[in-house]
PDB file of C-alpha atoms and ligand atoms in Angstrom:
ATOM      1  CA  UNK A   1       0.000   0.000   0.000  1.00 44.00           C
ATOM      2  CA  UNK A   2       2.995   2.284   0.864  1.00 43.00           C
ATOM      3  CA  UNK A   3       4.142   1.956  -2.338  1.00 42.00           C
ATOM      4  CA  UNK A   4       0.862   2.601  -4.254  1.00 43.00           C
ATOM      5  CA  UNK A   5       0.935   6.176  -2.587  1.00 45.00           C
ATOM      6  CA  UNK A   6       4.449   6.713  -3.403  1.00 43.00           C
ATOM      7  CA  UNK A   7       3.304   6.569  -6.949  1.00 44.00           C
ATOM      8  CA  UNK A   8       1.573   8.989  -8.930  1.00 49.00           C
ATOM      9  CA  UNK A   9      -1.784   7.806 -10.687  1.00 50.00           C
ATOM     10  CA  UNK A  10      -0.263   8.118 -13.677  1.00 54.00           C
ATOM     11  CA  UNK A  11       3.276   6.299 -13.061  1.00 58.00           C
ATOM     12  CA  UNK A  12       3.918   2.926 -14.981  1.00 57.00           C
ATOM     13  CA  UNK A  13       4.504   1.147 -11.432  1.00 61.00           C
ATOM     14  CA  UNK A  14       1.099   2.578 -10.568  1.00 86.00           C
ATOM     15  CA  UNK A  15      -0.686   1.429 -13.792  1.00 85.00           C
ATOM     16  CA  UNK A  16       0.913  -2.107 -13.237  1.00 88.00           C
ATOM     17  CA  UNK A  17      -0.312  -2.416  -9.776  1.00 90.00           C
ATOM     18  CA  UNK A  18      -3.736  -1.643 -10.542  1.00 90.00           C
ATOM     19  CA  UNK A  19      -3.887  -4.188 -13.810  1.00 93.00           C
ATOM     20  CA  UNK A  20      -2.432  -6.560 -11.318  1.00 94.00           C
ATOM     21  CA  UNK A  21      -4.995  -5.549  -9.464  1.00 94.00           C
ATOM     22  CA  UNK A  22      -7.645  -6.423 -11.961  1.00 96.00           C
ATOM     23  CA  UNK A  23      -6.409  -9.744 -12.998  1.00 97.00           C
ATOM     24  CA  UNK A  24      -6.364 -10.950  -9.609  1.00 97.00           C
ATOM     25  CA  UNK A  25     -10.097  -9.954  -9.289  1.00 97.00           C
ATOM     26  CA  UNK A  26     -10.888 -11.603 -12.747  1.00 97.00           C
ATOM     27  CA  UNK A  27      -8.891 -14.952 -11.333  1.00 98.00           C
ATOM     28  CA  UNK A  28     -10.822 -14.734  -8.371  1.00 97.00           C
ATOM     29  CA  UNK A  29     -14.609 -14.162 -10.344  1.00 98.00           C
ATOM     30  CA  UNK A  30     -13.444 -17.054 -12.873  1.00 98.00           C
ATOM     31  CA  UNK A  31     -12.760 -19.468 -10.011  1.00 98.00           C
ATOM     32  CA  UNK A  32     -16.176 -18.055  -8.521  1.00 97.00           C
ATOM     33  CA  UNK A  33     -18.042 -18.928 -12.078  1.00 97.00           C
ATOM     34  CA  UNK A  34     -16.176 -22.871 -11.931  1.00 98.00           C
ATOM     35  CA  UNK A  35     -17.101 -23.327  -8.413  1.00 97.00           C
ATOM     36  CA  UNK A  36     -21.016 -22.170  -8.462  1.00 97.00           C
ATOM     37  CA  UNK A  37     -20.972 -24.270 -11.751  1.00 97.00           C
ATOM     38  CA  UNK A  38     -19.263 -26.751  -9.880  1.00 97.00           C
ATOM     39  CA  UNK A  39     -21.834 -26.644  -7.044  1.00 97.00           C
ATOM     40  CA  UNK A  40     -24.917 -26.930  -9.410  1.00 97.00           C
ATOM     41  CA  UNK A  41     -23.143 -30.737 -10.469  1.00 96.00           C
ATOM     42  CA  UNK A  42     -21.781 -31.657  -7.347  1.00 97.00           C
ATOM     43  CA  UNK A  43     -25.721 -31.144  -5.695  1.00 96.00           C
ATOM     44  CA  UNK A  44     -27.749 -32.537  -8.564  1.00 94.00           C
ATOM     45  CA  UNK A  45     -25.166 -35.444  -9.787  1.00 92.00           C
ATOM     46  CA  UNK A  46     -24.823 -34.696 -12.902  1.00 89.00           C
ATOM     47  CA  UNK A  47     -21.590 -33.826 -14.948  1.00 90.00           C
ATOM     48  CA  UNK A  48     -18.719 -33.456 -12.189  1.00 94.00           C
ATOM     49  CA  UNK A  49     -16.353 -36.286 -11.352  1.00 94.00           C
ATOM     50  CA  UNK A  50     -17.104 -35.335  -7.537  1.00 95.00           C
ATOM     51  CA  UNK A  51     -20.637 -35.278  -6.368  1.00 96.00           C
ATOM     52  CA  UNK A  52     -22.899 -35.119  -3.086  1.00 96.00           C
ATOM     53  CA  UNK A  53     -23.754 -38.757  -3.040  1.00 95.00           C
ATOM     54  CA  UNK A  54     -20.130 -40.119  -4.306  1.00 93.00           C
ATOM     55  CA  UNK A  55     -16.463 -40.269  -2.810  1.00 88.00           C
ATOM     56  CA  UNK A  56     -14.470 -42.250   0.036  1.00 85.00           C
ATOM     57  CA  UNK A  57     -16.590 -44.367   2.045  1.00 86.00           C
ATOM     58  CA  UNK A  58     -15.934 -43.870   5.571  1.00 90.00           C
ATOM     59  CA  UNK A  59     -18.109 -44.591   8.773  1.00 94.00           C
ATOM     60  CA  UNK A  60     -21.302 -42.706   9.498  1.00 94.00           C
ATOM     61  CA  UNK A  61     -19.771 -40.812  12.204  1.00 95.00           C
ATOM     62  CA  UNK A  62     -16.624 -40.021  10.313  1.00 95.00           C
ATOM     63  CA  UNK A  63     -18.673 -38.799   7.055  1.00 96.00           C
ATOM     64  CA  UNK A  64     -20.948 -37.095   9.747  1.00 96.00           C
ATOM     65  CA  UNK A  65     -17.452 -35.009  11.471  1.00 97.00           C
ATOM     66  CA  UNK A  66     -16.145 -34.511   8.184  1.00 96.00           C
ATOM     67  CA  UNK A  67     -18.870 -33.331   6.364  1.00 97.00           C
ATOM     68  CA  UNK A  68     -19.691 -30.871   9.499  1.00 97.00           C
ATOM     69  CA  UNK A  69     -16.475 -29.635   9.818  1.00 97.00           C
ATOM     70  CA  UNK A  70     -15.737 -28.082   5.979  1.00 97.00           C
ATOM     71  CA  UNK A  71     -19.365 -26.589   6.335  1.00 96.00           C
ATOM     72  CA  UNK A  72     -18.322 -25.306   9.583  1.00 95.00           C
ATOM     73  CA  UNK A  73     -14.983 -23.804   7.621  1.00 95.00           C
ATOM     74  CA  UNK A  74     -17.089 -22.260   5.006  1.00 95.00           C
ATOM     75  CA  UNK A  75     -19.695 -20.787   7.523  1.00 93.00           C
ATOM     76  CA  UNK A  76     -17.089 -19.343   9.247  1.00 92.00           C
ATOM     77  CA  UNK A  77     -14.882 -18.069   6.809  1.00 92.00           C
ATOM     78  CA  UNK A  78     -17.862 -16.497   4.676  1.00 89.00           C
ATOM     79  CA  UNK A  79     -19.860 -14.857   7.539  1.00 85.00           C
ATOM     80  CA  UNK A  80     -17.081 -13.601   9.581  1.00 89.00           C
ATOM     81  CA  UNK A  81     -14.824 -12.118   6.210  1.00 89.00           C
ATOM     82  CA  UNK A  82     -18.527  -9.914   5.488  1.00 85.00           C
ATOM     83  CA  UNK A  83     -18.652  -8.022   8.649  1.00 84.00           C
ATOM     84  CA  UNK A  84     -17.880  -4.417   8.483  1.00 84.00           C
ATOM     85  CA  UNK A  85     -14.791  -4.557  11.387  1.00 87.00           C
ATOM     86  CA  UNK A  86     -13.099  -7.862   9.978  1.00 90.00           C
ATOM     87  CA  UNK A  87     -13.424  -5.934   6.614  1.00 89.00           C
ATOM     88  CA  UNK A  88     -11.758  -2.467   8.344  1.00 89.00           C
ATOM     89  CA  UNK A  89      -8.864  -4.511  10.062  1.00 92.00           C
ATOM     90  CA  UNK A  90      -8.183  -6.914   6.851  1.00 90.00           C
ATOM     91  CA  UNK A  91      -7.988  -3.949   4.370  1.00 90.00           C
ATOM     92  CA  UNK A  92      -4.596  -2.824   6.200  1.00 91.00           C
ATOM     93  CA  UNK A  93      -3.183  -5.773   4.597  1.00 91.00           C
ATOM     94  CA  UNK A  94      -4.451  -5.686   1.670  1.00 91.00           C
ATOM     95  CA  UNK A  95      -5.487  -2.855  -0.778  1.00 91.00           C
ATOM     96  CA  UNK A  96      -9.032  -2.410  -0.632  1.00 92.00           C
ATOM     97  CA  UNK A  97     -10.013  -2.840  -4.323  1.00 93.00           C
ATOM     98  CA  UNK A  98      -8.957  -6.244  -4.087  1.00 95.00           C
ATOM     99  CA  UNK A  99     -10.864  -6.833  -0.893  1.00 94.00           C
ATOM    100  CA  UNK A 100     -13.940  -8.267  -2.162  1.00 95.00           C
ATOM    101  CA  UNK A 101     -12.186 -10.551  -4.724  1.00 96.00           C
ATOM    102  CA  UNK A 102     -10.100 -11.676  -2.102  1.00 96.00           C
ATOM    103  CA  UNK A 103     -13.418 -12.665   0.142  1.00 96.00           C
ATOM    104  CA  UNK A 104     -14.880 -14.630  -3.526  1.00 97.00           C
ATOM    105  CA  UNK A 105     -11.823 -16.493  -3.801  1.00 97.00           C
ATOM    106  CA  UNK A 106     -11.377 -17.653   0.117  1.00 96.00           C
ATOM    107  CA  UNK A 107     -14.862 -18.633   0.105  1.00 96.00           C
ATOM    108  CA  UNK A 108     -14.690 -20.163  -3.644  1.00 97.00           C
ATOM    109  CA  UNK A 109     -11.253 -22.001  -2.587  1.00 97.00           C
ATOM    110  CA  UNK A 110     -12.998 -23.493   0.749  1.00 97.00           C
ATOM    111  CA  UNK A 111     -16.178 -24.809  -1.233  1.00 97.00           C
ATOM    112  CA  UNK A 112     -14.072 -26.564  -3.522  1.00 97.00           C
ATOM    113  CA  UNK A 113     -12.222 -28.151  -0.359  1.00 97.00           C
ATOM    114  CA  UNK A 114     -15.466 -29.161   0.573  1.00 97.00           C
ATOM    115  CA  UNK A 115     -16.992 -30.379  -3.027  1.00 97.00           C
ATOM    116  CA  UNK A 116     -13.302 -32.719  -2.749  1.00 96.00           C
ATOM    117  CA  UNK A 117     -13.170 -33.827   0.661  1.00 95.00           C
ATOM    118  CA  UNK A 118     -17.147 -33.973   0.943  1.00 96.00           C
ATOM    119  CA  UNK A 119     -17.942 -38.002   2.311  1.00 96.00           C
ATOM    120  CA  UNK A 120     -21.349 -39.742   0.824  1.00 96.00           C
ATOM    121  CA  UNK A 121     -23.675 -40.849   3.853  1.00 95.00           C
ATOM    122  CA  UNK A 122     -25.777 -42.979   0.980  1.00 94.00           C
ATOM    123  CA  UNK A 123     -28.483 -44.256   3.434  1.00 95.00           C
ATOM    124  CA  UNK A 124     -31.671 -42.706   1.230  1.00 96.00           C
ATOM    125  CA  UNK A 125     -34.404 -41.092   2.922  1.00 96.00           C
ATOM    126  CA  UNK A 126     -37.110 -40.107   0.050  1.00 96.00           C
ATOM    127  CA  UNK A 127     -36.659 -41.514  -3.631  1.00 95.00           C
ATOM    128  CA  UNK A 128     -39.568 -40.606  -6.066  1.00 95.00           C
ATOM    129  CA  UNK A 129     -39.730 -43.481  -7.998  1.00 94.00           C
ATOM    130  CA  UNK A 130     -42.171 -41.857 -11.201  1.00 95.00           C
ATOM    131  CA  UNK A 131     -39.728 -40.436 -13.633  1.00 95.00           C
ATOM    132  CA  UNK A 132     -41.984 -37.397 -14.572  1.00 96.00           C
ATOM    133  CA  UNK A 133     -42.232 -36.642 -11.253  1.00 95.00           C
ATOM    134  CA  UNK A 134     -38.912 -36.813 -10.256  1.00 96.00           C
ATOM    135  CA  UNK A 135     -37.811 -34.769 -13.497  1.00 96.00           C
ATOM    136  CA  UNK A 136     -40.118 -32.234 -11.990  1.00 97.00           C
ATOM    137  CA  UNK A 137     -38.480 -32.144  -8.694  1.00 96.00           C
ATOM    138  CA  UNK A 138     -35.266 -32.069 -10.745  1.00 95.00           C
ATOM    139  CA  UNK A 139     -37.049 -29.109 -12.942  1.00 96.00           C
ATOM    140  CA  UNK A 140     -37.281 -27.158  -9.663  1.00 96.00           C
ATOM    141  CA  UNK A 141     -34.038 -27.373  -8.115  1.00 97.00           C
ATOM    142  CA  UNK A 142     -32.642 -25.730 -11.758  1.00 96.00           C
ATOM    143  CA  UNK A 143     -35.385 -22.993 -11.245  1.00 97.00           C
ATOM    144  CA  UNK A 144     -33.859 -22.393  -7.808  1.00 97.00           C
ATOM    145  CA  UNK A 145     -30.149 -22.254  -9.452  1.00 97.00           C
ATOM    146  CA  UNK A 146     -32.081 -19.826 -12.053  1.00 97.00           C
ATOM    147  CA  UNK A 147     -33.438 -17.681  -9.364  1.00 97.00           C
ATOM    148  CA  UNK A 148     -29.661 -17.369  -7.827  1.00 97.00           C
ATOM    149  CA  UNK A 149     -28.160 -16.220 -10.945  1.00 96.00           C
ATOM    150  CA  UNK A 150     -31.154 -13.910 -12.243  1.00 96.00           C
ATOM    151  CA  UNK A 151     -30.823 -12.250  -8.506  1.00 96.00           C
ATOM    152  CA  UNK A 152     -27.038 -11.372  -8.253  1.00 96.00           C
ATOM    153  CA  UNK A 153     -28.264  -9.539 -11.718  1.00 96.00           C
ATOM    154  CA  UNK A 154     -30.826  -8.174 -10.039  1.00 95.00           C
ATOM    155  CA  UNK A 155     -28.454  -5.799  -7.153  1.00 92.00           C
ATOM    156  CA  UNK A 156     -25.222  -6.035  -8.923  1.00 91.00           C
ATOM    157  CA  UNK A 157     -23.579  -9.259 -10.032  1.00 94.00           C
ATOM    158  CA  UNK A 158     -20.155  -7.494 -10.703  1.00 95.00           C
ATOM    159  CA  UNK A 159     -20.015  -5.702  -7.553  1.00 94.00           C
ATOM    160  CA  UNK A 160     -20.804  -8.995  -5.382  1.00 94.00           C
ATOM    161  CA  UNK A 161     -18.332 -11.247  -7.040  1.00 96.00           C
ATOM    162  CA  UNK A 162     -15.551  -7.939  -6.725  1.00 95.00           C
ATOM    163  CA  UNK A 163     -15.000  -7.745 -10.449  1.00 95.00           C
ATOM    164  CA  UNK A 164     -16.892  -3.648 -10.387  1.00 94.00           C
ATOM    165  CA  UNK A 165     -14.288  -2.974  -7.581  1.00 94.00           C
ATOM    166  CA  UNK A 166     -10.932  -3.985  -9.528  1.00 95.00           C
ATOM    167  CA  UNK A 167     -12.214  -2.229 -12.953  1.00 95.00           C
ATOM    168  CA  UNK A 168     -12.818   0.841 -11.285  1.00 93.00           C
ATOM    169  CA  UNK A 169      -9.528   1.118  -9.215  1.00 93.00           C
ATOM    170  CA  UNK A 170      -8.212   0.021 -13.302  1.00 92.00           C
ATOM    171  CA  UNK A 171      -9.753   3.236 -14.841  1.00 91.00           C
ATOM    172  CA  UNK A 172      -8.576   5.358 -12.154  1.00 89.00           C
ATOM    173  CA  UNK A 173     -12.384   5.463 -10.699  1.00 89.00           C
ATOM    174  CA  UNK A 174     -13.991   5.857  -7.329  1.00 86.00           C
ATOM    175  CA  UNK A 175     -16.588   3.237  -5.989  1.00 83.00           C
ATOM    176  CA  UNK A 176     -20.002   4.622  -5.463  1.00 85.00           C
ATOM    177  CA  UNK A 177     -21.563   3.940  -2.091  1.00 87.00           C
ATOM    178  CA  UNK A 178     -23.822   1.004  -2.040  1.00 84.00           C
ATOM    179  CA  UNK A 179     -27.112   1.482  -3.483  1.00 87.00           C
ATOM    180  CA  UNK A 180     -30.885  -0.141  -1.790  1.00 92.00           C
ATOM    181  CA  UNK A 181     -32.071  -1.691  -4.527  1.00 90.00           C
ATOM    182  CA  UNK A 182     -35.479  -3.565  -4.501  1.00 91.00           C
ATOM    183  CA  UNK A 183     -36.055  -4.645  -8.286  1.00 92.00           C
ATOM    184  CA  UNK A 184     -38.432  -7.388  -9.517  1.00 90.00           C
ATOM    185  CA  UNK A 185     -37.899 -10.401  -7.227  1.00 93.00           C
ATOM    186  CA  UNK A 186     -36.999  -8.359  -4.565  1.00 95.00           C
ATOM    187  CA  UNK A 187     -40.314  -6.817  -4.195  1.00 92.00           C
ATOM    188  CA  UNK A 188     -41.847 -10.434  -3.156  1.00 93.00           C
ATOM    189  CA  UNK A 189     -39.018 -11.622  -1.053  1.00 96.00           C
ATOM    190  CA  UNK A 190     -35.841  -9.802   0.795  1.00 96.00           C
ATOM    191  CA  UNK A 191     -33.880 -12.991  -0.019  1.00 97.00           C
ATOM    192  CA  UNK A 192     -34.373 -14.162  -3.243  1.00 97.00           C
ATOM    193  CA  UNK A 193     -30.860 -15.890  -3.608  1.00 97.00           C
ATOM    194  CA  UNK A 194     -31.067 -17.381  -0.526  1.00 97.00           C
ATOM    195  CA  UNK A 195     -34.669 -18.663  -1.484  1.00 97.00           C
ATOM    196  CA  UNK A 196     -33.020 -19.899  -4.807  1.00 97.00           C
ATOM    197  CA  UNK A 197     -30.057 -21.614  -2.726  1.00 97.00           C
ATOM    198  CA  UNK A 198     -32.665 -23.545  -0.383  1.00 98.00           C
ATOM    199  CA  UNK A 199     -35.114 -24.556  -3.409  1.00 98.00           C
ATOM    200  CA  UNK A 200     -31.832 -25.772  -5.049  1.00 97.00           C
ATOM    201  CA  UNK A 201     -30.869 -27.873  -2.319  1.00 98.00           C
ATOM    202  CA  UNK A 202     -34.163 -28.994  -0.776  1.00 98.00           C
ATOM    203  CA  UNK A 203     -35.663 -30.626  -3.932  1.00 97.00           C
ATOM    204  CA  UNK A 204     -33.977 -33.712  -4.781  1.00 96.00           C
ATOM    205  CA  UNK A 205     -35.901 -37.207  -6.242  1.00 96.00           C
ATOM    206  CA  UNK A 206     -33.357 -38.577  -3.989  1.00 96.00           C
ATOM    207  CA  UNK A 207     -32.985 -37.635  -1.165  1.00 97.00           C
ATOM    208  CA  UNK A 208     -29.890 -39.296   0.735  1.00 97.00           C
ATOM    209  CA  UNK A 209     -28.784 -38.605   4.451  1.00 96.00           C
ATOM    210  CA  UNK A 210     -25.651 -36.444   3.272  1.00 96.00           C
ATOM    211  CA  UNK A 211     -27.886 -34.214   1.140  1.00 98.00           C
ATOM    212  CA  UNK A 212     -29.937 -34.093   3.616  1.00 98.00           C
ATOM    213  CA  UNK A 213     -26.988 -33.150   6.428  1.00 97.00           C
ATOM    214  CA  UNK A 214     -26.287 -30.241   3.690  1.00 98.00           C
ATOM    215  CA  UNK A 215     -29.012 -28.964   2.943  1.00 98.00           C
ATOM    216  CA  UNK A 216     -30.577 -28.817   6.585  1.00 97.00           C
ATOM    217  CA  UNK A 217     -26.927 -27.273   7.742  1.00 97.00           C
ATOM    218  CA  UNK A 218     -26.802 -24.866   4.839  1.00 97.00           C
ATOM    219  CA  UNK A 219     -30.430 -23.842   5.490  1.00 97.00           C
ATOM    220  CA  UNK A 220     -29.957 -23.585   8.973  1.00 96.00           C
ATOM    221  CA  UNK A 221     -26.458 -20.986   7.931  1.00 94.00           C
ATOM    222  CA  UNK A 222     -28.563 -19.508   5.586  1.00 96.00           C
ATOM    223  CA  UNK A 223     -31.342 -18.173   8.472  1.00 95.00           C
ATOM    224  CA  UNK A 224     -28.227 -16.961  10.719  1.00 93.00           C
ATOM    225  CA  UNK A 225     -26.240 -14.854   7.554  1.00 91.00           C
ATOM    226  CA  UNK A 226     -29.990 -13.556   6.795  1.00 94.00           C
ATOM    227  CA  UNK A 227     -30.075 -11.989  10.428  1.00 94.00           C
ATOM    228  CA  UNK A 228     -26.017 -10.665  10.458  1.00 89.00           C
ATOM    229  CA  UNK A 229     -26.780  -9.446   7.064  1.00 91.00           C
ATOM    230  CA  UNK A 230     -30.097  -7.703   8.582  1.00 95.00           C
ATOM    231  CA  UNK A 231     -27.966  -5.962  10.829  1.00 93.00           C
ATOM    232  CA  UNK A 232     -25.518  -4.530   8.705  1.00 90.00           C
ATOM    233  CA  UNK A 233     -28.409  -3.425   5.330  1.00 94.00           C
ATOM    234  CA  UNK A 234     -30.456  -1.724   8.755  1.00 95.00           C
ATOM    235  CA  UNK A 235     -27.207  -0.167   9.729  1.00 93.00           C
ATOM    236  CA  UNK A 236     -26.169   1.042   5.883  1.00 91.00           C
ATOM    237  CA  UNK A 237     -29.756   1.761   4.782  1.00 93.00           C
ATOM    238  CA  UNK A 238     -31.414   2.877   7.850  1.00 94.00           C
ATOM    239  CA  UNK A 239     -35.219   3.162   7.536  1.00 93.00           C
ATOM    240  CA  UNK A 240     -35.233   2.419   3.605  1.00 93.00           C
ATOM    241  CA  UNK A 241     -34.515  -0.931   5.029  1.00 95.00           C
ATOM    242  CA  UNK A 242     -36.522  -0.568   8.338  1.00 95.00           C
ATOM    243  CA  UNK A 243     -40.091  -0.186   5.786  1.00 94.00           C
ATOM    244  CA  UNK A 244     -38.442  -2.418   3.225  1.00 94.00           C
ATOM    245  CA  UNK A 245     -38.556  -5.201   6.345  1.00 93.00           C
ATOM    246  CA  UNK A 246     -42.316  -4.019   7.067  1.00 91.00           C
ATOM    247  CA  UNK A 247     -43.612  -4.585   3.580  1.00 91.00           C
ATOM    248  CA  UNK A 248     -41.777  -7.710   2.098  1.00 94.00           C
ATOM    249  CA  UNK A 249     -41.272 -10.969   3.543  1.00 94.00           C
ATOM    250  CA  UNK A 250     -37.852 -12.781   4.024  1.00 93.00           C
ATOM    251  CA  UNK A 251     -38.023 -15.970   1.967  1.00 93.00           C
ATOM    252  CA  UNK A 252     -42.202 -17.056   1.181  1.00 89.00           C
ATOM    253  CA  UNK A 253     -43.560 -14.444  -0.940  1.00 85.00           C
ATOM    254  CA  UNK A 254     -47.401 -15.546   0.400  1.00 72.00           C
ATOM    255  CA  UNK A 255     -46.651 -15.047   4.054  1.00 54.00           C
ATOM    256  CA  UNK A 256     -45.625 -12.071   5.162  1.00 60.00           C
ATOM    257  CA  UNK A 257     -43.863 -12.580   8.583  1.00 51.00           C
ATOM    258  CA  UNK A 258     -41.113 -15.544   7.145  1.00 49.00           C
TER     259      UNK A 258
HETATM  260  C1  SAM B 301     -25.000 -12.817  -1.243  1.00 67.38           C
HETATM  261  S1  SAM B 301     -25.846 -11.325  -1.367  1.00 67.38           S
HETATM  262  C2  SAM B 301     -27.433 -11.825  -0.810  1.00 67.38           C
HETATM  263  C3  SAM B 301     -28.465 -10.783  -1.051  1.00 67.38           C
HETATM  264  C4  SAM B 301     -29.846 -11.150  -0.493  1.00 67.38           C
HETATM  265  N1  SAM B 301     -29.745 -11.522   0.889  1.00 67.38           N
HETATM  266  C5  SAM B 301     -30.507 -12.241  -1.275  1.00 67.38           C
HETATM  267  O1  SAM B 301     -30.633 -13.370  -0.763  1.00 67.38           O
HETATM  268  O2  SAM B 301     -30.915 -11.986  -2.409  1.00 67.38           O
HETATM  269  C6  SAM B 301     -25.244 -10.383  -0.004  1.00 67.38           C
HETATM  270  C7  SAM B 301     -24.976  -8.914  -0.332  1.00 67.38           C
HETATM  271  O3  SAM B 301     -26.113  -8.323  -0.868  1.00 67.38           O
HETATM  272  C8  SAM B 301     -26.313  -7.042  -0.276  1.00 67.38           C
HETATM  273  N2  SAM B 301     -27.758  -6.790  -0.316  1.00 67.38           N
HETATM  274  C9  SAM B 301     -28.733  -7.544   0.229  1.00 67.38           C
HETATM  275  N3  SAM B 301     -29.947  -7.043  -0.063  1.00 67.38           N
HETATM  276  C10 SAM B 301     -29.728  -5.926  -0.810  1.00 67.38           C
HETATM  277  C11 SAM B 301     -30.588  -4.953  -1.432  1.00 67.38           C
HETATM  278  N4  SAM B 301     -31.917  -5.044  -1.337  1.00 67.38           N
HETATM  279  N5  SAM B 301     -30.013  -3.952  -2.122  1.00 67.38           N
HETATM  280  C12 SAM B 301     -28.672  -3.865  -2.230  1.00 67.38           C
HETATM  281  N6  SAM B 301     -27.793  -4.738  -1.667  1.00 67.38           N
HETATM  282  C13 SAM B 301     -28.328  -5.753  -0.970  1.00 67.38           C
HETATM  283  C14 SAM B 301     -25.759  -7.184   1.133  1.00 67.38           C
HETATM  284  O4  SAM B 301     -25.330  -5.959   1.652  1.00 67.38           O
HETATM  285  C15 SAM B 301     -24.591  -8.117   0.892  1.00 67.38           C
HETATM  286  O5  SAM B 301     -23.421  -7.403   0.563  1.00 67.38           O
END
């Protein structure tokens, strides 16, 4: 950081900084974009060599410890890098632009630990044995994946997955405070990618007891970041969000108080 002062704007050393800048941001959104791909395979068991319901066989209390403990490492590593004072005391390490691409690719790098080291409990606790039905159930969980993606659109994909932040600092611009934004699917739920995440996860044709560990643990994370990440859009947006909270329901657009 010293030496990014030490430059002008316009000095070579500067310029190379900030393009290094950028293509660490762009490393860190591609790995994002292969592990969210990744994730859509490794759930549904399609396509990827690593999936949900295959891998190492180990006990049922070993797969239950091991599976526990990478969600535990990704809970931990993804709520506590979003809050506001981890984010003031880690940016005087690191240069702020890249802060946010440095948060996708920690949390990117420690799903795909957990995609690879992720043990099968196979015991099955619903299969739907119809094949039109279970293609619908399979139908449903790609409408949630199709909800996720539409709704990063919908408030700023760039600016979540830090690529905004790194193109900006490249053409010598300032970030804009973050905007409120309630577009589209945001007017029937506050949580529309979380709502995508859990429909994703929650309808399977076969439902085995390690699907089921993940998606009742990631649901379960899911309801906690929702109330951290209350906290911090009350603190930012201040009664915009207060009303926003009285009109629109967290995740079921037909009941107001969930
Ligand atoms: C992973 S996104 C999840 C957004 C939202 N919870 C959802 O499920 O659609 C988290 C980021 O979105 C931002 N965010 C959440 N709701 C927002 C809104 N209505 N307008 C702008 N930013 C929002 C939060 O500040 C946070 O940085």
């Amino acid at each position: 950081m010293a030496e990014i002062h030490a430059l002008g704007p316009a000095a070579p050393g500067n310029r190379m900084l900030k393009l290094t800048a950028f293509l660490f941001g762009a490393v860190a959104y591609l790995t994002f974009l292969f592990t969210i791909l990744y994730a859509i395979g490794f759930v549904a068991g399609l396509v990827v060599p690593k999936a949900i319901d295959t891998g190492a066989k180990s006990t049922v209390f070993e797969a239950l410890a091991i599976n526990l403990a990478l969600m535990s490492l990704f809970a931990v590593q993804h709520s506590v890098m979003a809050r506001k004072s981890f984010k003031q005391w880690w940016t005087r390490f690191i240069p702020k632009p890249v802060e946010r691409s440095t948060y996708v690719l920690l949390a990117s790098l420690t799903l795909l630990l957990l995609f690879w080291q992720w043990r099968p409990m196979p015991a099955v606790i619903w299969h739907v044995e119809e094949p039109e039905m279970a293609a619908v159930i399979s139908g449903l969980s790609f409408v949630g994946w199709v909800i996720v993606f539409t709704s990063t659109f919908l408030i700023n994909h760039f600016e979540l997955f830090g690529l905004h932040q790194v193109a900006n600092h490249l053409a010598g611009r300032e970030m804009s405070p973050p905007v409120f934004r309630t577009p589209l699917l945001y007017n029937f739920v506050r949580h529309p990618i979380y709502l995508g995440f859990i429909i994703a996860f929650w309808a399977a044709p076969t439902m085995t007891a390690g699907h089921l560990l993940f998606a009742a643990v990631t649901t379960a994370y899911i309801f906690v970041g929702i109330l951290l990440e209350e906290r911090d859009l009350t603190a930012m947006f201040g009664d915009d969000y207060r009303r926003y909270r009285e009109r629109v329901s967290m995740l079921l657009p037909w009941r107001k108080l969930i």
